[in-house]
C-alpha cells in the first residue's frame, strides 16, 4: 500500500496535466506498518507520518499530482477506510447527472448523422433538398432512437443487466411500465412520420429499408430474440444505421414527383459503410465499463468474449479501417476529393479515441467516457463528410 503511493508522489509525477485528489482518513485509530525499512503512523487526529532514514513526511491534507505519461487510479468518489481496512465507496453522483446520463442526448447523433449524410449524397446527385421533409425525418428518427434507448433499459432491467446501473431510466423512475409505454408510443409516432415522408416522396423502397433498420433494432434487444446477448449487436447496428438507414434517407431526400427511381450509386453505398462503422464503434465502446455485469447475466458481448485488452486492439483496428477505407474510396473516386480532405481533418479525434481506450481499458471508472469520445468522432466525421459532399456539388457548378 505504501510503495505505490510513495512511487506516485516521488517518481512519476513530472508531466503537465493536473489531477487533484484528496485523501481522507476518518477513523481515529493507530496504525503502524513497515515496508522495506520505512515506517508510517496514523495518529488519532488523522495525520499521516512517514519515517525513514532519509526523509520524513508529516500531515498530508491534499495531494496535488502533475502527471504526463501515467494516470493514477484514485477512487472517483470519497472512499472511507473502515476499521477492518476495507473501502466503502459513496456514490455521490447527483440526481441531475444521473438524469443527464439517462437521457443520453449525445447518443442522438446516431439519428442525425445518417440522415444528414444521406441528404448530402442526394444533394450531390440531384441538387435538391427539401427542408420540410428533412425536419420530418429528423423528428421521426429521434422518436425511433428514443424507443431504442427506453426499451433497451426496460429489457436490460428484466434480465438484471442494469441492476446496479443508477442512470437506468427504470431505476430512476421506479417503474418499468411507464418507460415501456413511452418507448412503444415513440416507435409508433416515429414510424408514422417515416411512412408519411415515404408517401410524400412516392418512394416505398425507402420505407422498406427503414423497416429493415427498425427490425434490426428490435431483434437486437427485444424478447424473444435479444441477439445482442449472443454477441450480434454490432453487426446489427452496422446494418441498421449504415446501409439501411443512410441509403433510405438518400432515397427519401433525393426523390421528387419527377424523380421517383433514384439510382443507388457507389457514393451513397460508400458513405453508408463509413457511417455504419462510426456508429458501431459507439456501441462497441459502450460495453467496456460493464463487462462484469454482462458476464453475470450471460450477455456475450464481443468484449466479454475477447476481453478489454484485445477489445482496445479491436478499437484501434476499427479506426485504422475507417480511415483506410476513406482514402481507398477516394482513390477509386467513389467519394469526392473534398470528402477525403475534410474527413482527414478528423484524424486527431480518431487518434484520441485509440489512445484513450488503450490507456484506460482496465479502468472501469475512466473507460465509461470512451463511448462519448466515439460520439465525437461519429459526429465530426459525419459533419466533415456532409460538408465534403455539399462542397463537391457547389464546386461542380
mmCIF file of C-alpha atoms in Angstrom:
data_model
loop_
_atom_site.group_PDB
_atom_site.id
_atom_site.type_symbol
_atom_site.label_atom_id
_atom_site.label_comp_id
_atom_site.label_asym_id
_atom_site.label_seq_id
_atom_site.Cartn_x
_atom_site.Cartn_y
_atom_site.Cartn_z
ATOM 1 C CA UNK A 1 0.000 0.000 0.000
ATOM 2 C CA UNK A 2 2.886 2.311 0.860
ATOM 3 C CA UNK A 3 5.155 1.612 -2.070
ATOM 4 C CA UNK A 4 2.682 2.552 -4.866
ATOM 5 C CA UNK A 5 1.790 5.763 -3.011
ATOM 6 C CA UNK A 6 5.367 6.888 -2.454
ATOM 7 C CA UNK A 7 6.243 5.924 -6.026
ATOM 8 C CA UNK A 8 3.350 8.016 -7.303
ATOM 9 C CA UNK A 9 4.362 11.020 -5.217
ATOM 10 C CA UNK A 10 8.118 10.930 -5.715
ATOM 11 C CA UNK A 11 8.866 9.331 -9.074
ATOM 12 C CA UNK A 12 6.220 9.546 -11.739
ATOM 13 C CA UNK A 13 4.572 12.935 -11.372
ATOM 14 C CA UNK A 14 6.744 15.087 -13.613
ATOM 15 C CA UNK A 15 4.460 15.960 -16.558
ATOM 16 C CA UNK A 16 1.884 18.569 -17.393
ATOM 17 C CA UNK A 17 -1.834 17.662 -16.818
ATOM 18 C CA UNK A 18 -3.276 18.303 -13.346
ATOM 19 C CA UNK A 19 -5.214 15.952 -11.157
ATOM 20 C CA UNK A 20 -6.165 16.844 -7.591
ATOM 21 C CA UNK A 21 -7.113 14.116 -5.181
ATOM 22 C CA UNK A 22 -7.940 14.360 -1.521
ATOM 23 C CA UNK A 23 -7.099 11.561 0.799
ATOM 24 C CA UNK A 24 -9.242 11.472 3.915
ATOM 25 C CA UNK A 25 -8.553 9.402 6.969
ATOM 26 C CA UNK A 26 -11.651 9.385 9.128
ATOM 27 C CA UNK A 27 -11.181 6.539 11.544
ATOM 28 C CA UNK A 28 -9.394 7.544 14.719
ATOM 29 C CA UNK A 29 -7.120 4.659 15.338
ATOM 30 C CA UNK A 30 -3.393 3.949 15.479
ATOM 31 C CA UNK A 31 -1.986 2.109 12.520
ATOM 32 C CA UNK A 32 1.622 1.087 12.258
ATOM 33 C CA UNK A 33 3.026 -0.696 9.240
ATOM 34 C CA UNK A 34 6.505 -1.173 7.887
ATOM 35 C CA UNK A 35 7.710 -1.701 4.317
ATOM 36 C CA UNK A 36 11.325 -2.088 3.259
ATOM 37 C CA UNK A 37 12.674 -0.250 6.288
ATOM 38 C CA UNK A 38 10.156 2.583 6.086
ATOM 39 C CA UNK A 39 7.532 3.200 8.742
ATOM 40 C CA UNK A 40 4.332 5.187 8.812
ATOM 41 C CA UNK A 41 1.996 6.005 11.634
ATOM 42 C CA UNK A 42 -1.557 7.249 11.557
ATOM 43 C CA UNK A 43 -2.291 9.242 14.695
ATOM 44 C CA UNK A 44 -5.581 9.638 16.443
ATOM 45 C CA UNK A 45 -6.119 13.020 14.822
ATOM 46 C CA UNK A 46 -5.812 11.633 11.363
ATOM 47 C CA UNK A 47 -2.362 12.952 10.497
ATOM 48 C CA UNK A 48 -0.100 10.718 8.467
ATOM 49 C CA UNK A 49 3.643 10.389 9.191
ATOM 50 C CA UNK A 50 6.316 8.634 7.163
ATOM 51 C CA UNK A 51 9.554 7.846 8.962
ATOM 52 C CA UNK A 52 12.649 6.617 7.094
ATOM 53 C CA UNK A 53 16.390 7.002 7.243
ATOM 54 C CA UNK A 54 16.439 9.711 4.581
ATOM 55 C CA UNK A 55 13.293 11.789 4.998
ATOM 56 C CA UNK A 56 10.065 12.146 6.848
ATOM 57 C CA UNK A 57 6.686 13.291 5.745
ATOM 58 C CA UNK A 58 4.151 14.921 8.069
ATOM 59 C CA UNK A 59 0.428 15.512 7.633
ATOM 60 C CA UNK A 60 -0.851 15.228 4.124
ATOM 61 C CA UNK A 61 -4.165 17.030 3.691
ATOM 62 C CA UNK A 62 -4.216 17.326 -0.096
ATOM 63 C CA UNK A 63 -2.154 15.630 -2.735
ATOM 64 C CA UNK A 64 -1.534 17.510 -5.975
ATOM 65 C CA UNK A 65 -0.023 15.418 -8.674
ATOM 66 C CA UNK A 66 1.060 16.504 -12.123
ATOM 67 C CA UNK A 67 1.403 13.502 -14.375
ATOM 68 C CA UNK A 68 2.000 13.387 -18.092
ATOM 69 C CA UNK A 69 2.501 9.763 -19.065
ATOM 70 C CA UNK A 70 0.810 7.911 -16.209
ATOM 71 C CA UNK A 71 -2.730 8.144 -14.892
ATOM 72 C CA UNK A 72 -3.020 7.159 -11.260
ATOM 73 C CA UNK A 73 -6.077 5.368 -10.053
ATOM 74 C CA UNK A 74 -7.732 7.000 -7.070
ATOM 75 C CA UNK A 75 -11.382 6.466 -6.237
ATOM 76 C CA UNK A 76 -13.564 8.982 -8.052
ATOM 77 C CA UNK A 77 -15.833 9.165 -5.054
ATOM 78 C CA UNK A 78 -14.704 9.644 -1.463
ATOM 79 C CA UNK A 79 -13.568 6.335 -0.028
ATOM 80 C CA UNK A 80 -13.702 5.849 3.724
ATOM 81 C CA UNK A 81 -11.337 3.382 5.366
ATOM 82 C CA UNK A 82 -13.181 1.222 7.824
ATOM 83 C CA UNK A 83 -11.717 -0.421 10.895
ATOM 84 C CA UNK A 84 -11.022 -3.627 9.002
ATOM 85 C CA UNK A 85 -9.151 -1.795 6.270
ATOM 86 C CA UNK A 86 -11.807 -2.151 3.530
ATOM 87 C CA UNK A 87 -13.009 0.683 1.314
ATOM 88 C CA UNK A 88 -16.610 1.793 1.310
ATOM 89 C CA UNK A 89 -17.390 3.865 -1.769
ATOM 90 C CA UNK A 90 -20.014 6.565 -1.581
ATOM 91 C CA UNK A 91 -21.820 7.108 -4.841
ATOM 92 C CA UNK A 92 -22.379 10.824 -4.543
ATOM 93 C CA UNK A 93 -23.348 11.374 -8.195
ATOM 94 C CA UNK A 94 -26.087 13.985 -8.279
ATOM 95 C CA UNK A 95 -29.602 13.231 -9.462
ATOM 96 C CA UNK A 96 -29.216 15.783 -12.249
ATOM 97 C CA UNK A 97 -26.113 13.957 -13.532
ATOM 98 C CA UNK A 98 -27.937 10.622 -13.484
ATOM 99 C CA UNK A 99 -30.875 12.134 -15.399
ATOM 100 C CA UNK A 100 -28.474 13.601 -17.979
ATOM 101 C CA UNK A 101 -26.854 10.209 -18.445
ATOM 102 C CA UNK A 102 -30.266 8.546 -18.741
ATOM 103 C CA UNK A 103 -31.373 10.970 -21.469
ATOM 104 C CA UNK A 104 -28.222 10.135 -23.483
ATOM 105 C CA UNK A 105 -28.537 13.300 -25.539
ATOM 106 C CA UNK A 106 -25.139 12.942 -27.291
ATOM 107 C CA UNK A 107 -26.171 9.462 -28.482
ATOM 108 C CA UNK A 108 -28.915 11.060 -30.588
ATOM 109 C CA UNK A 109 -26.216 11.958 -33.092
ATOM 110 C CA UNK A 110 -26.867 8.449 -34.451
ATOM 111 C CA UNK A 111 -30.230 9.808 -35.640
ATOM 112 C CA UNK A 112 -28.754 12.980 -37.123
ATOM 113 C CA UNK A 113 -25.656 11.703 -38.950
ATOM 114 C CA UNK A 114 -27.201 9.016 -41.241
ATOM 115 C CA UNK A 115 -29.990 11.423 -42.206
ATOM 116 C CA UNK A 116 -27.663 14.346 -42.907
ATOM 117 C CA UNK A 117 -25.094 12.300 -44.814
ATOM 118 C CA UNK A 118 -27.836 10.602 -46.844
ATOM 119 C CA UNK A 119 -29.337 14.008 -47.635
ATOM 120 C CA UNK A 120 -25.916 15.352 -48.669
ATOM 121 C CA UNK A 121 -25.407 12.461 -51.103
ATOM 122 C CA UNK A 122 -28.887 13.148 -52.526
ATOM 123 C CA UNK A 123 -27.971 16.827 -52.930
ATOM 124 C CA UNK A 124 -24.741 15.852 -54.709
ATOM 125 C CA UNK A 125 -26.719 13.604 -57.043
ATOM 126 C CA UNK A 126 -29.753 15.817 -57.760
ATOM 127 C CA UNK A 127 -29.044 19.301 -56.436
ATOM 128 C CA UNK A 128 -32.330 19.130 -54.493
ATOM 129 C CA UNK A 129 -33.034 19.485 -50.782
ATOM 130 C CA UNK A 130 -36.408 19.530 -49.003
ATOM 131 C CA UNK A 131 -36.137 21.209 -45.595
ATOM 132 C CA UNK A 132 -39.681 20.180 -44.627
ATOM 133 C CA UNK A 133 -39.050 16.514 -45.374
ATOM 134 C CA UNK A 134 -35.669 16.665 -43.635
ATOM 135 C CA UNK A 135 -37.211 18.015 -40.413
ATOM 136 C CA UNK A 136 -39.975 15.409 -40.521
ATOM 137 C CA UNK A 137 -37.423 12.632 -40.914
ATOM 138 C CA UNK A 138 -35.255 14.085 -38.138
ATOM 139 C CA UNK A 139 -38.168 14.189 -35.677
ATOM 140 C CA UNK A 140 -39.174 10.649 -36.656
ATOM 141 C CA UNK A 141 -35.606 9.385 -36.278
ATOM 142 C CA UNK A 142 -35.302 10.937 -32.815
ATOM 143 C CA UNK A 143 -38.502 9.135 -31.797
ATOM 144 C CA UNK A 144 -37.119 5.837 -33.087
ATOM 145 C CA UNK A 145 -33.879 6.313 -31.119
ATOM 146 C CA UNK A 146 -35.967 7.154 -28.042
ATOM 147 C CA UNK A 147 -37.727 3.811 -28.465
ATOM 148 C CA UNK A 148 -34.371 2.048 -28.746
ATOM 149 C CA UNK A 149 -32.986 3.677 -25.594
ATOM 150 C CA UNK A 150 -36.084 3.240 -23.420
ATOM 151 C CA UNK A 151 -36.870 -0.318 -24.470
ATOM 152 C CA UNK A 152 -33.214 -1.288 -24.070
ATOM 153 C CA UNK A 153 -33.314 -0.012 -20.469
ATOM 154 C CA UNK A 154 -36.514 -1.944 -19.769
ATOM 155 C CA UNK A 155 -35.325 -5.254 -21.200
ATOM 156 C CA UNK A 156 -31.874 -4.962 -19.622
ATOM 157 C CA UNK A 157 -33.665 -4.352 -16.326
ATOM 158 C CA UNK A 158 -35.689 -7.528 -16.853
ATOM 159 C CA UNK A 159 -32.548 -9.629 -17.347
ATOM 160 C CA UNK A 160 -30.706 -7.994 -14.445
ATOM 161 C CA UNK A 161 -28.036 -6.382 -16.637
ATOM 162 C CA UNK A 162 -28.965 -2.923 -15.317
ATOM 163 C CA UNK A 163 -29.471 -3.976 -11.713
ATOM 164 C CA UNK A 164 -26.693 -1.672 -10.460
ATOM 165 C CA UNK A 165 -26.994 0.934 -13.212
ATOM 166 C CA UNK A 166 -28.220 4.033 -11.386
ATOM 167 C CA UNK A 167 -28.708 6.027 -14.593
ATOM 168 C CA UNK A 168 -31.125 3.415 -15.953
ATOM 169 C CA UNK A 169 -34.475 5.059 -16.694
ATOM 170 C CA UNK A 170 -36.292 2.188 -14.966
ATOM 171 C CA UNK A 171 -34.215 2.634 -11.806
ATOM 172 C CA UNK A 172 -34.701 6.407 -11.847
ATOM 173 C CA UNK A 173 -38.462 6.232 -12.425
ATOM 174 C CA UNK A 174 -39.008 3.192 -10.218
ATOM 175 C CA UNK A 175 -41.267 1.509 -12.774
ATOM 176 C CA UNK A 176 -40.829 -0.478 -15.969
ATOM 177 C CA UNK A 177 -44.336 0.005 -17.352
ATOM 178 C CA UNK A 178 -44.035 3.786 -17.796
ATOM 179 C CA UNK A 179 -40.799 3.696 -19.832
ATOM 180 C CA UNK A 180 -42.098 0.731 -21.854
ATOM 181 C CA UNK A 181 -45.308 2.556 -22.796
ATOM 182 C CA UNK A 182 -43.325 5.680 -23.679
ATOM 183 C CA UNK A 183 -40.933 3.558 -25.767
ATOM 184 C CA UNK A 184 -43.567 1.962 -27.972
ATOM 185 C CA UNK A 185 -45.526 5.217 -28.246
ATOM 186 C CA UNK A 186 -42.346 6.810 -29.612
ATOM 187 C CA UNK A 187 -41.915 3.923 -32.044
ATOM 188 C CA UNK A 188 -45.477 4.276 -33.327
ATOM 189 C CA UNK A 189 -45.196 8.052 -33.809
ATOM 190 C CA UNK A 190 -41.787 7.729 -35.429
ATOM 191 C CA UNK A 191 -42.970 5.093 -37.878
ATOM 192 C CA UNK A 192 -45.977 7.238 -38.810
ATOM 193 C CA UNK A 193 -43.591 10.090 -39.644
ATOM 194 C CA UNK A 194 -41.389 7.841 -41.749
ATOM 195 C CA UNK A 195 -44.424 6.485 -43.595
ATOM 196 C CA UNK A 196 -45.677 9.991 -44.354
ATOM 197 C CA UNK A 197 -42.274 11.036 -45.699
ATOM 198 C CA UNK A 198 -42.098 7.926 -47.894
ATOM 199 C CA UNK A 199 -45.579 8.568 -49.259
ATOM 200 C CA UNK A 200 -44.747 12.222 -49.900
ATOM 201 C CA UNK A 201 -41.619 11.195 -51.807
ATOM 202 C CA UNK A 202 -43.519 8.375 -53.537
ATOM 203 C CA UNK A 203 -40.667 6.041 -52.700
ATOM 204 C CA UNK A 204 -41.684 2.870 -50.934
ATOM 205 C CA UNK A 205 -38.226 1.350 -51.314
ATOM 206 C CA UNK A 206 -37.027 3.729 -48.634
ATOM 207 C CA UNK A 207 -39.780 2.637 -46.243
ATOM 208 C CA UNK A 208 -38.755 -0.993 -46.769
ATOM 209 C CA UNK A 209 -35.137 -0.141 -45.900
ATOM 210 C CA UNK A 210 -36.193 1.798 -42.821
ATOM 211 C CA UNK A 211 -38.418 -1.108 -41.786
ATOM 212 C CA UNK A 212 -35.350 -3.368 -42.006
ATOM 213 C CA UNK A 213 -33.390 -0.915 -39.839
ATOM 214 C CA UNK A 214 -36.125 -0.911 -37.190
ATOM 215 C CA UNK A 215 -36.326 -4.711 -37.321
ATOM 216 C CA UNK A 216 -32.563 -4.843 -36.625
ATOM 217 C CA UNK A 217 -33.165 -2.672 -33.574
ATOM 218 C CA UNK A 218 -35.979 -4.919 -32.389
ATOM 219 C CA UNK A 219 -34.150 -8.230 -32.638
ATOM 220 C CA UNK A 220 -31.106 -6.565 -31.086
ATOM 221 C CA UNK A 221 -32.755 -6.096 -27.699
ATOM 222 C CA UNK A 222 -36.358 -7.260 -27.544
ATOM 223 C CA UNK A 223 -37.586 -10.702 -26.435
ATOM 224 C CA UNK A 224 -37.661 -13.403 -27.550
ATOM 225 C CA UNK A 225 -34.670 -12.570 -29.799
ATOM 226 C CA UNK A 226 -32.234 -10.461 -27.740
ATOM 227 C CA UNK A 227 -29.480 -11.087 -30.283
ATOM 228 C CA UNK A 228 -27.211 -8.606 -28.509
ATOM 229 C CA UNK A 229 -26.856 -11.249 -25.791
ATOM 230 C CA UNK A 230 -25.390 -13.558 -28.449
ATOM 231 C CA UNK A 231 -22.769 -11.006 -29.465
ATOM 232 C CA UNK A 232 -24.602 -9.919 -32.636
ATOM 233 C CA UNK A 233 -25.343 -6.359 -31.568
ATOM 234 C CA UNK A 234 -22.509 -4.754 -33.513
ATOM 235 C CA UNK A 235 -23.343 -6.334 -36.910
ATOM 236 C CA UNK A 236 -26.992 -5.380 -36.441
ATOM 237 C CA UNK A 237 -26.004 -1.822 -35.520
ATOM 238 C CA UNK A 238 -23.790 -1.525 -38.606
ATOM 239 C CA UNK A 239 -26.555 -2.723 -40.928
ATOM 240 C CA UNK A 240 -29.291 -0.601 -39.334
ATOM 241 C CA UNK A 241 -27.527 2.775 -39.285
ATOM 242 C CA UNK A 242 -25.247 2.236 -42.251
ATOM 243 C CA UNK A 243 -26.592 0.578 -45.419
ATOM 244 C CA UNK A 244 -30.269 0.556 -44.371
ATOM 245 C CA UNK A 245 -30.869 3.979 -42.782
ATOM 246 C CA UNK A 246 -28.336 6.108 -44.691
ATOM 247 C CA UNK A 247 -29.424 4.688 -48.043
ATOM 248 C CA UNK A 248 -33.113 5.103 -47.166
ATOM 249 C CA UNK A 249 -32.651 8.758 -46.249
ATOM 250 C CA UNK A 250 -30.772 9.301 -49.516
ATOM 251 C CA UNK A 251 -33.742 7.922 -51.435
ATOM 252 C CA UNK A 252 -36.249 9.986 -49.452
ATOM 253 C CA UNK A 253 -34.419 13.307 -49.694
ATOM 254 C CA UNK A 254 -33.468 12.850 -53.346
ATOM 255 C CA UNK A 255 -36.862 11.728 -54.637
ATOM 256 C CA UNK A 256 -39.488 14.083 -56.039
ATOM 257 C CA UNK A 257 -42.651 13.696 -58.060
ATOM 258 C CA UNK A 258 -40.440 13.856 -61.147
ATOM 259 C CA UNK A 259 -37.542 11.758 -59.782
ATOM 260 C CA UNK A 260 -39.028 8.609 -58.269
ATOM 261 C CA UNK A 261 -36.432 5.954 -59.053
ATOM 262 C CA UNK A 262 -33.226 7.431 -57.719
ATOM 263 C CA UNK A 263 -30.296 5.127 -58.540
ATOM 264 C CA UNK A 264 -28.130 3.549 -55.840
ATOM 265 C CA UNK A 265 -24.641 4.884 -56.538
ATOM 266 C CA UNK A 266 -21.189 3.928 -55.307
ATOM 267 C CA UNK A 267 -21.127 7.218 -53.397
ATOM 268 C CA UNK A 268 -24.152 6.501 -51.205
ATOM 269 C CA UNK A 269 -23.075 2.922 -50.579
ATOM 270 C CA UNK A 270 -19.559 4.064 -49.620
ATOM 271 C CA UNK A 271 -20.869 6.804 -47.344
ATOM 272 C CA UNK A 272 -23.281 4.395 -45.657
ATOM 273 C CA UNK A 273 -20.442 1.961 -44.861
ATOM 274 C CA UNK A 274 -18.406 4.717 -43.186
ATOM 275 C CA UNK A 275 -21.425 5.916 -41.199
ATOM 276 C CA UNK A 276 -22.124 2.344 -40.121
ATOM 277 C CA UNK A 277 -18.530 1.915 -38.894
ATOM 278 C CA UNK A 278 -18.508 5.028 -36.704
ATOM 279 C CA UNK A 279 -21.927 4.176 -35.268
ATOM 280 C CA UNK A 280 -20.889 0.618 -34.443
ATOM 281 C CA UNK A 281 -17.768 1.918 -32.698
ATOM 282 C CA UNK A 282 -20.019 3.790 -30.230
ATOM 283 C CA UNK A 283 -21.900 0.610 -29.362
ATOM 284 C CA UNK A 284 -18.719 -1.439 -29.018
ATOM 285 C CA UNK A 285 -17.065 1.037 -26.655
ATOM 286 C CA UNK A 286 -20.212 1.381 -24.529
ATOM 287 C CA UNK A 287 -19.588 -2.164 -23.222
ATOM 288 C CA UNK A 288 -16.095 -1.609 -21.797
ATOM 289 C CA UNK A 289 -17.298 -0.484 -18.364
ATOM 290 C CA UNK A 290 -19.930 -3.199 -17.923
ATOM 291 C CA UNK A 291 -18.105 -6.409 -18.808
ATOM 292 C CA UNK A 292 -18.577 -7.874 -15.315
ATOM 293 C CA UNK A 293 -22.305 -7.105 -15.328
ATOM 294 C CA UNK A 294 -22.689 -8.657 -18.795
ATOM 295 C CA UNK A 295 -20.910 -11.817 -17.678
ATOM 296 C CA UNK A 296 -23.185 -12.067 -14.632
ATOM 297 C CA UNK A 297 -26.347 -12.150 -16.766
ATOM 298 C CA UNK A 298 -24.908 -14.218 -19.620
ATOM 299 C CA UNK A 299 -24.702 -11.356 -22.133
ATOM 300 C CA UNK A 300 -21.959 -12.483 -24.502
ATOM 301 C CA UNK A 301 -20.967 -9.140 -25.974
ATOM 302 C CA UNK A 302 -17.792 -9.069 -28.080
ATOM 303 C CA UNK A 303 -15.882 -7.564 -25.164
ATOM 304 C CA UNK A 304 -16.966 -10.427 -22.889
ATOM 305 C CA UNK A 305 -15.579 -12.875 -25.433
ATOM 306 C CA UNK A 306 -12.302 -11.093 -26.190
ATOM 307 C CA UNK A 307 -11.581 -9.154 -23.012
ATOM 308 C CA UNK A 308 -10.829 -5.452 -22.670
ATOM 309 C CA UNK A 309 -7.181 -5.645 -23.771
ATOM 310 C CA UNK A 310 -7.991 -7.323 -27.066
ATOM 311 C CA UNK A 311 -11.007 -5.030 -27.275
ATOM 312 C CA UNK A 312 -8.703 -1.997 -27.187
ATOM 313 C CA UNK A 313 -6.794 -3.539 -30.095
ATOM 314 C CA UNK A 314 -10.095 -4.000 -31.945
ATOM 315 C CA UNK A 315 -10.871 -0.301 -31.467
ATOM 316 C CA UNK A 316 -7.501 0.593 -32.938
ATOM 317 C CA UNK A 317 -8.162 -1.729 -35.865
ATOM 318 C CA UNK A 318 -11.615 -0.224 -36.440
ATOM 319 C CA UNK A 319 -10.279 3.338 -36.540
ATOM 320 C CA UNK A 320 -7.473 2.303 -38.915
ATOM 321 C CA UNK A 321 -10.056 0.551 -41.099
ATOM 322 C CA UNK A 322 -12.252 3.660 -41.111
ATOM 323 C CA UNK A 323 -9.522 5.942 -42.456
ATOM 324 C CA UNK A 324 -8.063 3.311 -44.765
ATOM 325 C CA UNK A 325 -11.488 2.884 -46.369
ATOM 326 C CA UNK A 326 -11.860 6.647 -46.581
ATOM 327 C CA UNK A 327 -8.637 7.068 -48.555
ATOM 328 C CA UNK A 328 -9.259 3.929 -50.608
ATOM 329 C CA UNK A 329 -12.733 5.075 -51.627
ATOM 330 C CA UNK A 330 -11.298 8.456 -52.500
ATOM 331 C CA UNK A 331 -8.648 6.928 -54.734
ATOM 332 C CA UNK A 332 -11.246 4.914 -56.642
ATOM 333 C CA UNK A 333 -13.420 8.062 -56.865
ATOM 334 C CA UNK A 334 -16.384 6.541 -55.058
ATOM 335 C CA UNK A 335 -16.241 9.608 -52.791
ATOM 336 C CA UNK A 336 -15.351 13.159 -53.887
ATOM 337 C CA UNK A 337 -11.895 14.523 -53.102
ATOM 338 C CA UNK A 338 -13.449 17.173 -50.852
ATOM 339 C CA UNK A 339 -14.793 14.403 -48.599
ATOM 340 C CA UNK A 340 -11.349 12.855 -48.274
ATOM 341 C CA UNK A 341 -9.704 16.175 -47.389
ATOM 342 C CA UNK A 342 -12.302 17.252 -44.826
ATOM 343 C CA UNK A 343 -12.732 13.822 -43.224
ATOM 344 C CA UNK A 344 -8.942 13.525 -42.905
ATOM 345 C CA UNK A 345 -9.084 16.559 -40.590
ATOM 346 C CA UNK A 346 -10.832 14.354 -38.018
ATOM 347 C CA UNK A 347 -7.742 12.139 -37.641
ATOM 348 C CA UNK A 348 -6.789 13.756 -34.284
ATOM 349 C CA UNK A 349 -10.099 12.742 -32.681
ATOM 350 C CA UNK A 350 -9.668 9.237 -34.115
ATOM 351 C CA UNK A 351 -6.212 9.073 -32.525
ATOM 352 C CA UNK A 352 -7.705 10.368 -29.262
ATOM 353 C CA UNK A 353 -10.214 7.513 -29.213
ATOM 354 C CA UNK A 354 -7.490 4.921 -29.790
ATOM 355 C CA UNK A 355 -5.149 6.363 -27.150
ATOM 356 C CA UNK A 356 -7.878 6.781 -24.546
ATOM 357 C CA UNK A 357 -9.087 3.199 -24.881
ATOM 358 C CA UNK A 358 -5.545 1.782 -24.894
ATOM 359 C CA UNK A 359 -4.621 3.663 -21.705
ATOM 360 C CA UNK A 360 -7.856 3.169 -19.763
ATOM 361 C CA UNK A 361 -9.427 -0.105 -20.877
ATOM 362 C CA UNK A 362 -8.741 -1.645 -17.454
ATOM 363 C CA UNK A 363 -10.076 1.338 -15.507
ATOM 364 C CA UNK A 364 -13.816 0.856 -15.170
ATOM 365 C CA UNK A 365 -14.351 4.399 -13.943
ATOM 366 C CA UNK A 366 -12.430 6.121 -16.723
ATOM 367 C CA UNK A 367 -13.382 3.887 -19.657
ATOM 368 C CA UNK A 368 -17.023 4.915 -19.196
ATOM 369 C CA UNK A 369 -16.135 8.030 -21.229
ATOM 370 C CA UNK A 370 -14.906 6.029 -24.232
ATOM 371 C CA UNK A 371 -18.329 5.921 -25.885
ATOM 372 C CA UNK A 372 -18.599 9.717 -25.663
ATOM 373 C CA UNK A 373 -15.252 10.140 -27.401
ATOM 374 C CA UNK A 374 -16.631 7.809 -30.084
ATOM 375 C CA UNK A 375 -19.729 10.007 -30.327
ATOM 376 C CA UNK A 376 -17.465 12.978 -31.034
ATOM 377 C CA UNK A 377 -15.675 11.037 -33.764
ATOM 378 C CA UNK A 378 -19.021 9.917 -35.216
ATOM 379 C CA UNK A 379 -20.479 13.437 -35.248
ATOM 380 C CA UNK A 380 -17.363 15.206 -36.554
ATOM 381 C CA UNK A 381 -16.697 12.583 -39.212
ATOM 382 C CA UNK A 382 -20.330 12.795 -40.352
ATOM 383 C CA UNK A 383 -20.212 16.600 -40.436
ATOM 384 C CA UNK A 384 -16.980 16.536 -42.439
ATOM 385 C CA UNK A 385 -18.428 14.054 -44.927
ATOM 386 C CA UNK A 386 -21.579 16.152 -45.299
ATOM 387 C CA UNK A 387 -19.546 19.300 -45.907
ATOM 388 C CA UNK A 388 -17.387 17.452 -48.440
ATOM 389 C CA UNK A 389 -20.387 16.167 -50.389
ATOM 390 C CA UNK A 390 -22.106 19.563 -50.451
ATOM 391 C CA UNK A 391 -18.838 21.300 -51.425
ATOM 392 C CA UNK A 392 -18.354 18.874 -54.287
ATOM 393 C CA UNK A 393 -21.758 19.840 -55.708
ATOM 394 C CA UNK A 394 -21.059 23.546 -55.340
ATOM 395 C CA UNK A 395 -17.642 23.256 -56.985
ATOM 396 C CA UNK A 396 -19.167 21.394 -59.931
ATOM 397 C CA UNK A 397 -21.476 24.334 -60.534
#
